PDB file of C-alpha atoms and ligand atoms in Angstrom:
ATOM      1  CA  MET A   1     -31.195  33.211 -47.932  1.00 42.00           C
ATOM      2  CA  SER A   2     -31.300  29.996 -49.927  1.00 42.00           C
ATOM      3  CA  GLU A   3     -28.688  29.511 -52.357  1.00 48.00           C
ATOM      4  CA  ARG A   4     -28.740  26.581 -55.455  1.00 47.00           C
ATOM      5  CA  ALA A   5     -25.446  25.263 -56.560  1.00 46.00           C
ATOM      6  CA  THR A   6     -24.638  26.237 -59.871  1.00 50.00           C
ATOM      7  CA  SER A   7     -22.107  25.021 -62.202  1.00 60.00           C
ATOM      8  CA  ASP A   8     -19.313  27.769 -61.545  1.00 86.00           C
ATOM      9  CA  ALA A   9     -19.843  27.087 -57.894  1.00 92.00           C
ATOM     10  CA  VAL A  10     -16.317  26.823 -55.951  1.00 95.00           C
ATOM     11  CA  VAL A  11     -17.870  25.638 -52.942  1.00 96.00           C
ATOM     12  CA  CYS A  12     -21.695  24.789 -51.996  1.00 97.00           C
ATOM     13  CA  LEU A  13     -22.957  24.305 -48.517  1.00 97.00           C
ATOM     14  CA  GLU A  14     -26.461  22.435 -47.897  1.00 97.00           C
ATOM     15  CA  GLY A  15     -28.120  21.894 -44.737  1.00 98.00           C
ATOM     16  CA  ILE A  16     -24.619  22.151 -42.662  1.00 98.00           C
ATOM     17  CA  VAL A  17     -25.508  21.197 -38.672  1.00 98.00           C
ATOM     18  CA  THR A  18     -22.638  21.402 -36.488  1.00 98.00           C
ATOM     19  CA  ARG A  19     -22.771  20.590 -32.737  1.00 97.00           C
ATOM     20  CA  PHE A  20     -20.003  20.610 -29.689  1.00 96.00           C
ATOM     21  CA  GLY A  21     -22.320  18.801 -27.069  1.00 94.00           C
ATOM     22  CA  ARG A  22     -25.151  20.535 -26.541  1.00 94.00           C
ATOM     23  CA  ASN A  23     -23.824  23.665 -28.169  1.00 96.00           C
ATOM     24  CA  ILE A  24     -25.565  23.468 -31.704  1.00 97.00           C
ATOM     25  CA  VAL A  25     -23.474  26.238 -33.842  1.00 98.00           C
ATOM     26  CA  HIS A  26     -25.120  25.589 -37.382  1.00 98.00           C
ATOM     27  CA  GLU A  27     -27.930  24.648 -38.374  1.00 98.00           C
ATOM     28  CA  GLY A  28     -29.499  23.909 -41.772  1.00 97.00           C
ATOM     29  CA  LEU A  29     -26.774  26.376 -42.939  1.00 98.00           C
ATOM     30  CA  ASP A  30     -26.798  26.877 -46.617  1.00 98.00           C
ATOM     31  CA  LEU A  31     -23.952  28.880 -48.717  1.00 98.00           C
ATOM     32  CA  THR A  32     -22.515  28.930 -52.549  1.00 97.00           C
ATOM     33  CA  ILE A  33     -19.238  30.841 -53.150  1.00 97.00           C
ATOM     34  CA  ARG A  34     -18.633  31.059 -56.782  1.00 95.00           C
ATOM     35  CA  ALA A  35     -15.543  31.263 -58.950  1.00 95.00           C
ATOM     36  CA  GLY A  36     -13.365  34.520 -58.548  1.00 94.00           C
ATOM     37  CA  ASP A  37     -15.310  35.736 -55.839  1.00 95.00           C
ATOM     38  CA  ILE A  38     -14.000  37.281 -52.361  1.00 95.00           C
ATOM     39  CA  VAL A  39     -16.716  36.474 -49.736  1.00 97.00           C
ATOM     40  CA  ALA A  40     -16.608  38.024 -46.498  1.00 97.00           C
ATOM     41  CA  LEU A  41     -17.684  35.749 -44.038  1.00 97.00           C
ATOM     42  CA  VAL A  42     -18.980  38.159 -40.813  1.00 96.00           C
ATOM     43  CA  GLY A  43     -20.795  36.843 -38.010  1.00 95.00           C
ATOM     44  CA  GLY A  44     -20.529  37.494 -33.798  1.00 93.00           C
ATOM     45  CA  SER A  45     -17.672  36.277 -31.625  1.00 91.00           C
ATOM     46  CA  GLY A  46     -18.633  32.146 -31.595  1.00 93.00           C
ATOM     47  CA  SER A  47     -20.963  32.073 -34.331  1.00 96.00           C
ATOM     48  CA  GLY A  48     -19.261  29.227 -36.360  1.00 96.00           C
ATOM     49  CA  LYS A  49     -17.203  31.145 -38.700  1.00 96.00           C
ATOM     50  CA  THR A  50     -13.845  29.119 -38.230  1.00 94.00           C
ATOM     51  CA  THR A  51     -15.768  25.903 -37.518  1.00 96.00           C
ATOM     52  CA  LEU A  52     -17.189  26.628 -41.446  1.00 96.00           C
ATOM     53  CA  LEU A  53     -13.412  26.941 -42.571  1.00 95.00           C
ATOM     54  CA  ARG A  54     -12.280  23.919 -41.086  1.00 93.00           C
ATOM     55  CA  HIS A  55     -15.349  21.751 -42.535  1.00 96.00           C
ATOM     56  CA  LEU A  56     -14.222  23.172 -45.888  1.00 94.00           C
ATOM     57  CA  VAL A  57     -10.890  21.992 -45.607  1.00 91.00           C
ATOM     58  CA  GLY A  58     -11.927  18.633 -43.935  1.00 90.00           C
ATOM     59  CA  LEU A  59     -10.304  19.302 -40.684  1.00 89.00           C
ATOM     60  CA  SER A  60     -13.491  18.725 -38.897  1.00 93.00           C
ATOM     61  CA  ARG A  61     -17.001  17.338 -39.930  1.00 94.00           C
ATOM     62  CA  PRO A  62     -20.468  18.911 -39.734  1.00 97.00           C
ATOM     63  CA  ALA A  63     -23.047  16.622 -37.686  1.00 97.00           C
ATOM     64  CA  ALA A  64     -25.335  16.734 -41.254  1.00 97.00           C
ATOM     65  CA  GLY A  65     -25.650  18.108 -44.550  1.00 97.00           C
ATOM     66  CA  ARG A  66     -23.132  18.568 -47.739  1.00 96.00           C
ATOM     67  CA  VAL A  67     -19.998  19.951 -48.123  1.00 96.00           C
ATOM     68  CA  GLU A  68     -18.806  20.374 -51.338  1.00 95.00           C
ATOM     69  CA  VAL A  69     -15.704  22.237 -52.988  1.00 95.00           C
ATOM     70  CA  PHE A  70     -15.379  21.947 -56.651  1.00 94.00           C
ATOM     71  CA  GLY A  71     -18.054  20.572 -57.763  1.00 92.00           C
ATOM     72  CA  GLU A  72     -17.872  17.469 -55.718  1.00 92.00           C
ATOM     73  CA  ALA A  73     -18.317  16.227 -51.975  1.00 93.00           C
ATOM     74  CA  LEU A  74     -15.558  16.824 -49.916  1.00 90.00           C
ATOM     75  CA  ASP A  75     -15.337  12.996 -48.713  1.00 86.00           C
ATOM     76  CA  ALA A  76     -16.128  11.633 -52.300  1.00 88.00           C
ATOM     77  CA  GLY A  77     -13.334   9.219 -53.708  1.00 88.00           C
ATOM     78  CA  GLY A  78     -10.656   7.271 -52.196  1.00 86.00           C
ATOM     79  CA  ALA A  79      -7.500   8.985 -49.829  1.00 86.00           C
ATOM     80  CA  ALA A  80      -5.746  10.110 -53.137  1.00 87.00           C
ATOM     81  CA  ALA A  81      -8.744  12.146 -54.471  1.00 88.00           C
ATOM     82  CA  ARG A  82      -9.619  13.826 -51.091  1.00 86.00           C
ATOM     83  CA  LEU A  83      -5.681  14.719 -50.817  1.00 85.00           C
ATOM     84  CA  ALA A  84      -5.829  16.178 -54.372  1.00 87.00           C
ATOM     85  CA  ARG A  85      -8.731  18.231 -53.456  1.00 88.00           C
ATOM     86  CA  GLN A  86      -7.255  19.420 -50.558  1.00 87.00           C
ATOM     87  CA  ARG A  87      -4.389  20.532 -52.392  1.00 88.00           C
ATOM     88  CA  ARG A  88      -6.603  23.225 -54.574  1.00 93.00           C
ATOM     89  CA  MET A  89      -7.170  25.067 -51.189  1.00 93.00           C
ATOM     90  CA  GLY A  90      -4.581  27.052 -49.113  1.00 92.00           C
ATOM     91  CA  VAL A  91      -5.762  28.014 -45.569  1.00 91.00           C
ATOM     92  CA  LEU A  92      -4.413  30.741 -43.438  1.00 89.00           C
ATOM     93  CA  PHE A  93      -5.779  30.407 -40.077  1.00 84.00           C
ATOM     94  CA  GLN A  94      -5.965  32.967 -37.592  1.00 77.00           C
ATOM     95  CA  HIS A  95      -3.530  31.252 -34.978  1.00 69.00           C
ATOM     96  CA  GLY A  96      -0.834  28.728 -35.613  1.00 56.00           C
ATOM     97  CA  ALA A  97       0.645  30.318 -38.554  1.00 72.00           C
ATOM     98  CA  LEU A  98       4.160  29.102 -38.742  1.00 89.00           C
ATOM     99  CA  PHE A  99       5.777  25.982 -37.417  1.00 91.00           C
ATOM    100  CA  SER A 100       8.187  27.667 -34.827  1.00 91.00           C
ATOM    101  CA  ALA A 101      11.414  25.477 -35.468  1.00 94.00           C
ATOM    102  CA  PHE A 102      11.225  25.944 -39.275  1.00 95.00           C
ATOM    103  CA  SER A 103      12.953  29.049 -41.091  1.00 96.00           C
ATOM    104  CA  VAL A 104      11.015  30.876 -43.172  1.00 96.00           C
ATOM    105  CA  ALA A 105      12.085  28.981 -46.434  1.00 96.00           C
ATOM    106  CA  GLN A 106      11.803  25.232 -44.647  1.00 95.00           C
ATOM    107  CA  ASN A 107       7.822  26.555 -43.539  1.00 94.00           C
ATOM    108  CA  ILE A 108       7.019  27.527 -47.296  1.00 94.00           C
ATOM    109  CA  ALA A 109       9.066  24.558 -48.763  1.00 95.00           C
ATOM    110  CA  PHE A 110       6.710  22.065 -46.307  1.00 92.00           C
ATOM    111  CA  PRO A 111       4.027  21.764 -48.648  1.00 88.00           C
ATOM    112  CA  LEU A 112       6.103  21.323 -51.530  1.00 90.00           C
ATOM    113  CA  ARG A 113       8.163  18.652 -49.499  1.00 89.00           C
ATOM    114  CA  GLU A 114       5.273  16.893 -48.825  1.00 84.00           C
ATOM    115  CA  LEU A 115       4.063  15.938 -52.252  1.00 80.00           C
ATOM    116  CA  GLY A 116       7.141  13.999 -52.422  1.00 79.00           C
ATOM    117  CA  VAL A 117       7.923  14.396 -56.081  1.00 80.00           C
ATOM    118  CA  ILE A 118       9.549  17.937 -56.342  1.00 84.00           C
ATOM    119  CA  SER A 119      13.258  17.830 -56.962  1.00 90.00           C
ATOM    120  CA  ARG A 120      15.355  20.056 -54.236  1.00 91.00           C
ATOM    121  CA  PRO A 121      16.815  22.560 -56.861  1.00 92.00           C
ATOM    122  CA  GLU A 122      13.081  22.947 -58.035  1.00 92.00           C
ATOM    123  CA  ILE A 123      11.397  23.478 -54.369  1.00 93.00           C
ATOM    124  CA  ASP A 124      14.323  26.103 -53.550  1.00 93.00           C
ATOM    125  CA  ARG A 125      13.388  27.713 -56.926  1.00 93.00           C
ATOM    126  CA  LEU A 126       9.467  27.489 -55.877  1.00 93.00           C
ATOM    127  CA  VAL A 127      10.042  29.082 -52.578  1.00 94.00           C
ATOM    128  CA  ALA A 128      11.823  31.968 -53.940  1.00 94.00           C
ATOM    129  CA  LEU A 129       9.196  32.759 -56.392  1.00 92.00           C
ATOM    130  CA  LYS A 130       6.645  32.463 -53.476  1.00 91.00           C
ATOM    131  CA  LEU A 131       8.777  34.522 -51.293  1.00 93.00           C
ATOM    132  CA  ALA A 132       9.037  37.498 -54.331  1.00 90.00           C
ATOM    133  CA  MET A 133       5.062  36.917 -54.834  1.00 86.00           C
ATOM    134  CA  VAL A 134       4.449  38.022 -51.096  1.00 86.00           C
ATOM    135  CA  GLU A 135       6.565  40.731 -51.605  1.00 85.00           C
ATOM    136  CA  MET A 136       9.657  39.558 -49.199  1.00 89.00           C
ATOM    137  CA  GLU A 137      13.175  39.397 -50.128  1.00 91.00           C
ATOM    138  CA  PRO A 138      15.572  36.336 -50.545  1.00 92.00           C
ATOM    139  CA  ALA A 139      17.660  37.407 -47.283  1.00 94.00           C
ATOM    140  CA  HIS A 140      14.340  36.815 -45.580  1.00 95.00           C
ATOM    141  CA  ALA A 141      14.689  32.835 -46.519  1.00 95.00           C
ATOM    142  CA  PRO A 142      16.844  31.540 -43.271  1.00 96.00           C
ATOM    143  CA  LEU A 143      15.408  34.055 -40.662  1.00 96.00           C
ATOM    144  CA  MET A 144      13.407  31.928 -37.906  1.00 96.00           C
ATOM    145  CA  PRO A 145       9.616  32.693 -37.315  1.00 93.00           C
ATOM    146  CA  ALA A 146      10.621  34.326 -33.876  1.00 94.00           C
ATOM    147  CA  GLU A 147      12.899  36.813 -35.866  1.00 95.00           C
ATOM    148  CA  LEU A 148       9.745  37.839 -37.603  1.00 92.00           C
ATOM    149  CA  SER A 149       7.140  40.829 -37.356  1.00 86.00           C
ATOM    150  CA  GLY A 150       4.069  40.215 -37.123  1.00 83.00           C
ATOM    151  CA  GLY A 151       3.058  41.299 -40.853  1.00 83.00           C
ATOM    152  CA  MET A 152       6.117  39.292 -41.576  1.00 88.00           C
ATOM    153  CA  VAL A 153       4.702  36.298 -40.168  1.00 90.00           C
ATOM    154  CA  LYS A 154       1.441  36.807 -42.043  1.00 87.00           C
ATOM    155  CA  ARG A 155       3.074  37.324 -45.024  1.00 88.00           C
ATOM    156  CA  VAL A 156       5.474  33.491 -44.940  1.00 92.00           C
ATOM    157  CA  ALA A 157       2.342  32.065 -43.806  1.00 91.00           C
ATOM    158  CA  LEU A 158       0.078  33.075 -47.099  1.00 89.00           C
ATOM    159  CA  ALA A 159       3.324  32.377 -48.843  1.00 91.00           C
ATOM    160  CA  ARG A 160       2.909  28.929 -47.406  1.00 91.00           C
ATOM    161  CA  ALA A 161      -0.675  28.711 -48.236  1.00 90.00           C
ATOM    162  CA  LEU A 162       0.368  29.694 -51.903  1.00 89.00           C
ATOM    163  CA  ALA A 163       2.823  27.214 -52.315  1.00 88.00           C
ATOM    164  CA  LEU A 164       0.520  24.539 -54.264  1.00 87.00           C
ATOM    165  CA  GLU A 165      -1.008  27.313 -56.182  1.00 87.00           C
ATOM    166  CA  PRO A 166      -4.455  26.587 -54.504  1.00 91.00           C
ATOM    167  CA  GLU A 167      -7.600  27.783 -56.690  1.00 94.00           C
ATOM    168  CA  LEU A 168      -9.683  28.480 -53.448  1.00 95.00           C
ATOM    169  CA  LEU A 169      -7.748  30.468 -50.303  1.00 94.00           C
ATOM    170  CA  LEU A 170      -9.123  30.451 -46.980  1.00 95.00           C
ATOM    171  CA  LEU A 171      -8.213  33.564 -44.847  1.00 93.00           C
ATOM    172  CA  ASP A 172      -9.015  33.584 -41.110  1.00 92.00           C
ATOM    173  CA  GLU A 173      -8.825  37.237 -39.722  1.00 89.00           C
ATOM    174  CA  PRO A 174      -5.833  37.698 -41.736  1.00 87.00           C
ATOM    175  CA  THR A 175      -5.431  41.457 -40.893  1.00 86.00           C
ATOM    176  CA  ALA A 176      -5.958  41.245 -37.284  1.00 84.00           C
ATOM    177  CA  GLY A 177      -3.180  42.247 -35.015  1.00 80.00           C
ATOM    178  CA  LEU A 178      -1.454  44.132 -37.950  1.00 81.00           C
ATOM    179  CA  ASP A 179      -1.418  48.198 -37.766  1.00 82.00           C
ATOM    180  CA  PRO A 180      -3.313  50.087 -40.530  1.00 85.00           C
ATOM    181  CA  ASP A 181       0.001  50.268 -42.716  1.00 84.00           C
ATOM    182  CA  ARG A 182       0.758  46.922 -42.516  1.00 81.00           C
ATOM    183  CA  SER A 183      -2.812  46.051 -42.708  1.00 85.00           C
ATOM    184  CA  ALA A 184      -3.662  47.870 -45.733  1.00 87.00           C
ATOM    185  CA  SER A 185      -0.019  46.311 -47.683  1.00 85.00           C
ATOM    186  CA  PHE A 186      -1.646  42.924 -46.890  1.00 84.00           C
ATOM    187  CA  ILE A 187      -4.847  43.882 -48.486  1.00 90.00           C
ATOM    188  CA  ARG A 188      -3.408  45.311 -51.668  1.00 89.00           C
ATOM    189  CA  LEU A 189      -1.057  42.329 -51.815  1.00 87.00           C
ATOM    190  CA  ILE A 190      -4.084  40.049 -51.573  1.00 89.00           C
ATOM    191  CA  ARG A 191      -6.221  42.167 -54.157  1.00 90.00           C
ATOM    192  CA  ALA A 192      -3.122  41.798 -56.543  1.00 89.00           C
ATOM    193  CA  LEU A 193      -3.126  38.308 -55.980  1.00 87.00           C
ATOM    194  CA  HIS A 194      -6.727  37.768 -56.336  1.00 91.00           C
ATOM    195  CA  ARG A 195      -6.385  39.485 -59.914  1.00 90.00           C
ATOM    196  CA  GLU A 196      -3.398  37.786 -61.165  1.00 88.00           C
ATOM    197  CA  LEU A 197      -4.089  34.139 -60.275  1.00 86.00           C
ATOM    198  CA  GLY A 198      -7.959  34.380 -60.506  1.00 88.00           C
ATOM    199  CA  LEU A 199      -7.942  32.694 -56.866  1.00 92.00           C
ATOM    200  CA  THR A 200     -11.791  32.421 -54.748  1.00 95.00           C
ATOM    201  CA  VAL A 201     -11.359  33.994 -51.495  1.00 95.00           C
ATOM    202  CA  VAL A 202     -12.848  33.454 -48.259  1.00 96.00           C
ATOM    203  CA  LEU A 203     -12.344  35.791 -45.506  1.00 94.00           C
ATOM    204  CA  VAL A 204     -13.089  35.700 -42.240  1.00 95.00           C
ATOM    205  CA  THR A 205     -13.213  39.241 -40.590  1.00 92.00           C
ATOM    206  CA  HIS A 206     -14.036  41.793 -38.217  1.00 90.00           C
ATOM    207  CA  ASP A 207     -11.990  44.582 -39.754  1.00 89.00           C
ATOM    208  CA  LEU A 208     -14.667  46.716 -41.817  1.00 90.00           C
ATOM    209  CA  ASP A 209     -11.774  48.437 -43.857  1.00 87.00           C
ATOM    210  CA  THR A 210     -10.533  45.018 -45.094  1.00 88.00           C
ATOM    211  CA  LEU A 211     -14.087  44.115 -45.871  1.00 92.00           C
ATOM    212  CA  ALA A 212     -14.618  47.273 -47.735  1.00 91.00           C
ATOM    213  CA  GLN A 213     -11.434  47.111 -49.660  1.00 90.00           C
ATOM    214  CA  MET A 214     -11.879  43.285 -50.459  1.00 91.00           C
ATOM    215  CA  ALA A 215     -14.861  41.806 -50.484  1.00 94.00           C
ATOM    216  CA  THR A 216     -16.860  40.840 -53.691  1.00 94.00           C
ATOM    217  CA  SER A 217     -19.783  39.785 -51.777  1.00 96.00           C
ATOM    218  CA  VAL A 218     -20.658  39.374 -47.659  1.00 97.00           C
ATOM    219  CA  ALA A 219     -22.153  36.367 -45.913  1.00 97.00           C
ATOM    220  CA  VAL A 220     -23.544  37.024 -42.492  1.00 97.00           C
ATOM    221  CA  LEU A 221     -23.206  34.012 -39.968  1.00 97.00           C
ATOM    222  CA  ALA A 222     -25.982  34.896 -37.928  1.00 96.00           C
ATOM    223  CA  GLU A 223     -28.727  32.602 -36.034  1.00 96.00           C
ATOM    224  CA  ARG A 224     -26.587  29.394 -36.660  1.00 97.00           C
ATOM    225  CA  ARG A 225     -27.084  30.244 -40.506  1.00 97.00           C
ATOM    226  CA  ILE A 226     -26.274  32.156 -43.366  1.00 98.00           C
ATOM    227  CA  VAL A 227     -28.764  34.796 -43.373  1.00 97.00           C
ATOM    228  CA  SER A 228     -27.913  37.246 -46.080  1.00 97.00           C
ATOM    229  CA  HIS A 229     -25.293  36.940 -48.726  1.00 97.00           C
ATOM    230  CA  ALA A 230     -25.200  40.100 -50.732  1.00 97.00           C
ATOM    231  CA  SER A 231     -23.161  42.814 -51.992  1.00 96.00           C
ATOM    232  CA  LEU A 232     -21.615  45.371 -49.473  1.00 94.00           C
ATOM    233  CA  ALA A 233     -24.317  47.669 -50.366  1.00 93.00           C
ATOM    234  CA  ASP A 234     -27.186  45.338 -50.258  1.00 95.00           C
ATOM    235  CA  THR A 235     -25.756  43.767 -46.899  1.00 95.00           C
ATOM    236  CA  LEU A 236     -25.658  47.494 -45.516  1.00 93.00           C
ATOM    237  CA  ALA A 237     -29.284  48.112 -46.423  1.00 92.00           C
ATOM    238  CA  TYR A 238     -30.685  44.596 -44.469  1.00 94.00           C
ATOM    239  CA  ASP A 239     -32.427  45.094 -41.576  1.00 93.00           C
ATOM    240  CA  HIS A 240     -30.991  42.361 -39.265  1.00 94.00           C
ATOM    241  CA  PRO A 241     -29.695  43.480 -35.643  1.00 93.00           C
ATOM    242  CA  PHE A 242     -26.179  42.042 -35.978  1.00 93.00           C
ATOM    243  CA  VAL A 243     -25.842  43.987 -39.289  1.00 93.00           C
ATOM    244  CA  ALA A 244     -26.767  47.215 -37.677  1.00 92.00           C
ATOM    245  CA  ARG A 245     -24.175  46.453 -34.901  1.00 91.00           C
ATOM    246  CA  PHE A 246     -21.626  44.814 -36.862  1.00 92.00           C
ATOM    247  CA  PHE A 247     -21.951  47.745 -40.138  1.00 89.00           C
ATOM    248  CA  SER A 248     -22.522  50.684 -37.518  1.00 85.00           C
ATOM    249  CA  GLY A 249     -19.583  52.490 -38.297  1.00 67.00           C
ATOM    250  CA  LEU A 250     -19.290  51.743 -42.425  1.00 66.00           C
ATOM    251  CA  GLN A 251     -23.401  52.796 -42.363  1.00 62.00           C
ATOM    252  CA  ALA A 252     -22.418  56.367 -40.479  1.00 60.00           C
ATOM    253  CA  ARG A 253     -19.654  56.908 -43.148  1.00 61.00           C
ATOM    254  CA  CYS A 254     -21.551  55.916 -46.306  1.00 59.00           C
ATOM    255  CA  GLY A 255     -24.895  57.567 -44.977  1.00 57.00           C
ATOM    256  CA  GLN A 256     -26.597  54.032 -45.943  1.00 53.00           C
ATOM    257  CA  PRO A 257     -29.935  54.266 -45.416  1.00 50.00           C
ATOM    258  CA  ARG A 258     -31.554  50.437 -43.737  1.00 47.00           C
ATOM    259  CA  GLY A 259     -34.567  48.747 -44.165  1.00 45.00           C
ATOM    260  CA  ALA A 260     -34.721  47.141 -47.058  1.00 41.00           C
ATOM    261  CA  GLY A 261     -34.342  43.423 -47.040  1.00 39.00           C
ATOM    262  CA  ALA A 262     -31.331  41.704 -48.805  1.00 41.00           C
ATOM    263  CA  GLY A 263     -31.904  37.702 -47.923  1.00 38.00           C
TER     264      GLY A 263
HETATM  265  N1  ATP B   1     -13.455  21.556 -30.860  1.00 97.58           N
HETATM  266  C1  ATP B   1     -14.668  21.989 -30.421  1.00 97.58           C
HETATM  267  N2  ATP B   1     -14.965  21.902 -29.598  1.00 97.58           N
HETATM  268  C2  ATP B   1     -15.894  22.064 -28.875  1.00 97.58           C
HETATM  269  N3  ATP B   1     -16.455  23.575 -28.731  1.00 97.58           N
HETATM  270  C3  ATP B   1     -15.918  24.081 -29.785  1.00 97.58           C
HETATM  271  C4  ATP B   1     -14.896  23.447 -30.825  1.00 97.58           C
HETATM  272  N4  ATP B   1     -14.574  24.241 -31.564  1.00 97.58           N
HETATM  273  C5  ATP B   1     -15.466  25.618 -31.906  1.00 97.58           C
HETATM  274  N5  ATP B   1     -16.286  25.185 -30.576  1.00 97.58           N
HETATM  275  C6  ATP B   1     -17.390  26.195 -30.318  1.00 97.58           C
HETATM  276  O1  ATP B   1     -18.311  26.183 -31.580  1.00 97.58           O
HETATM  277  C7  ATP B   1     -18.832  27.937 -31.499  1.00 97.58           C
HETATM  278  C8  ATP B   1     -18.078  28.231 -32.669  1.00 97.58           C
HETATM  279  O2  ATP B   1     -16.672  28.464 -32.735  1.00 97.58           O
HETATM  280  P1  ATP B   1     -15.928  29.538 -33.453  1.00 97.58           P
HETATM  281  O3  ATP B   1     -14.416  29.096 -33.282  1.00 97.58           O
HETATM  282  O4  ATP B   1     -16.517  28.568 -34.994  1.00 97.58           O
HETATM  283  O5  ATP B   1     -16.525  30.999 -33.674  1.00 97.58           O
HETATM  284  P2  ATP B   1     -16.020  31.945 -34.360  1.00 97.58           P
HETATM  285  O6  ATP B   1     -17.002  32.772 -35.451  1.00 97.58           O
HETATM  286  O7  ATP B   1     -14.985  31.845 -35.623  1.00 97.58           O
HETATM  287  O8  ATP B   1     -15.656  32.887 -33.203  1.00 97.58           O
HETATM  288  P3  ATP B   1     -14.309  34.244 -33.459  1.00 97.58           P
HETATM  289  O9  ATP B   1     -14.921  35.133 -34.503  1.00 97.58           O
HETATM  290  O10 ATP B   1     -14.405  34.512 -32.090  1.00 97.58           O
HETATM  291  O11 ATP B   1     -13.048  33.676 -33.415  1.00 97.58           O
HETATM  292  C9  ATP B   1     -18.215  28.475 -30.451  1.00 97.58           C
HETATM  293  O12 ATP B   1     -18.901  28.436 -29.267  1.00 97.58           O
HETATM  294  C10 ATP B   1     -16.833  27.510 -29.902  1.00 97.58           C
HETATM  295  O13 ATP B   1     -16.616  27.310 -28.690  1.00 97.58           O
END
């Protein structure tokens, strides 16, 4: 499925090519994400989902193609313009969640301190606000990451990703490693934040429950490109070997017939 940029596109990827040596990961990949969407990006292991998120935040660059966020090329303008764009995005990567030598409060304060313009009392106030936003107690603020449970680490990392009030939130396997209860409460939290803050979310997940409960659309990365970007119902009906494998559990639960093309 090929998509065209529209005025409300928060992300627009066109003709992305990514290579690591001889390994061609993306080849002519297109994807448009509109404001307020929660897009689940799914694909096989090593298909290039994390790399795509890294392209979006400017941590890596494709060999060819155009990466546009908020209607501008990612590398447009000078350093100040690039930084301003980056600050409109929050990212929660699967690994490397928190700085281990920093307390919870210091981790959340980090992006605020980096701005260099916010006073200490204001930073303290914002840290308390973000902690409450992710449903953690003020008493957690002085704890070190090693003292936290897996679910709490994710919450603090989310609070840090939300510190600068981003419009675009990128989540790489946010519920991986959480038990079902913690996973369900994390999903509720993201959905509430999405409702309250009007965020656009790109979510990489292998977890069908997370996907079914959160995503407004599903983008399927296979054969080095996005082969389908559609609602979950249309994705389930899309006749593709990866889709059949990945969604077999859901199809069985929903009794969904396959065969009609979605992309
Ligand atoms: N810095 C790098 N140097 C060399 N190869 C890389 C680098 N980063 C990623 N790759 C390769 O690019 C491919 C895509 O990796 P990526 O981590 O984006 O996949 P993924 O879809 O997120 O995988 P998973 O679902 O297993 O996390 C893999 O073959 C990986 O080995």
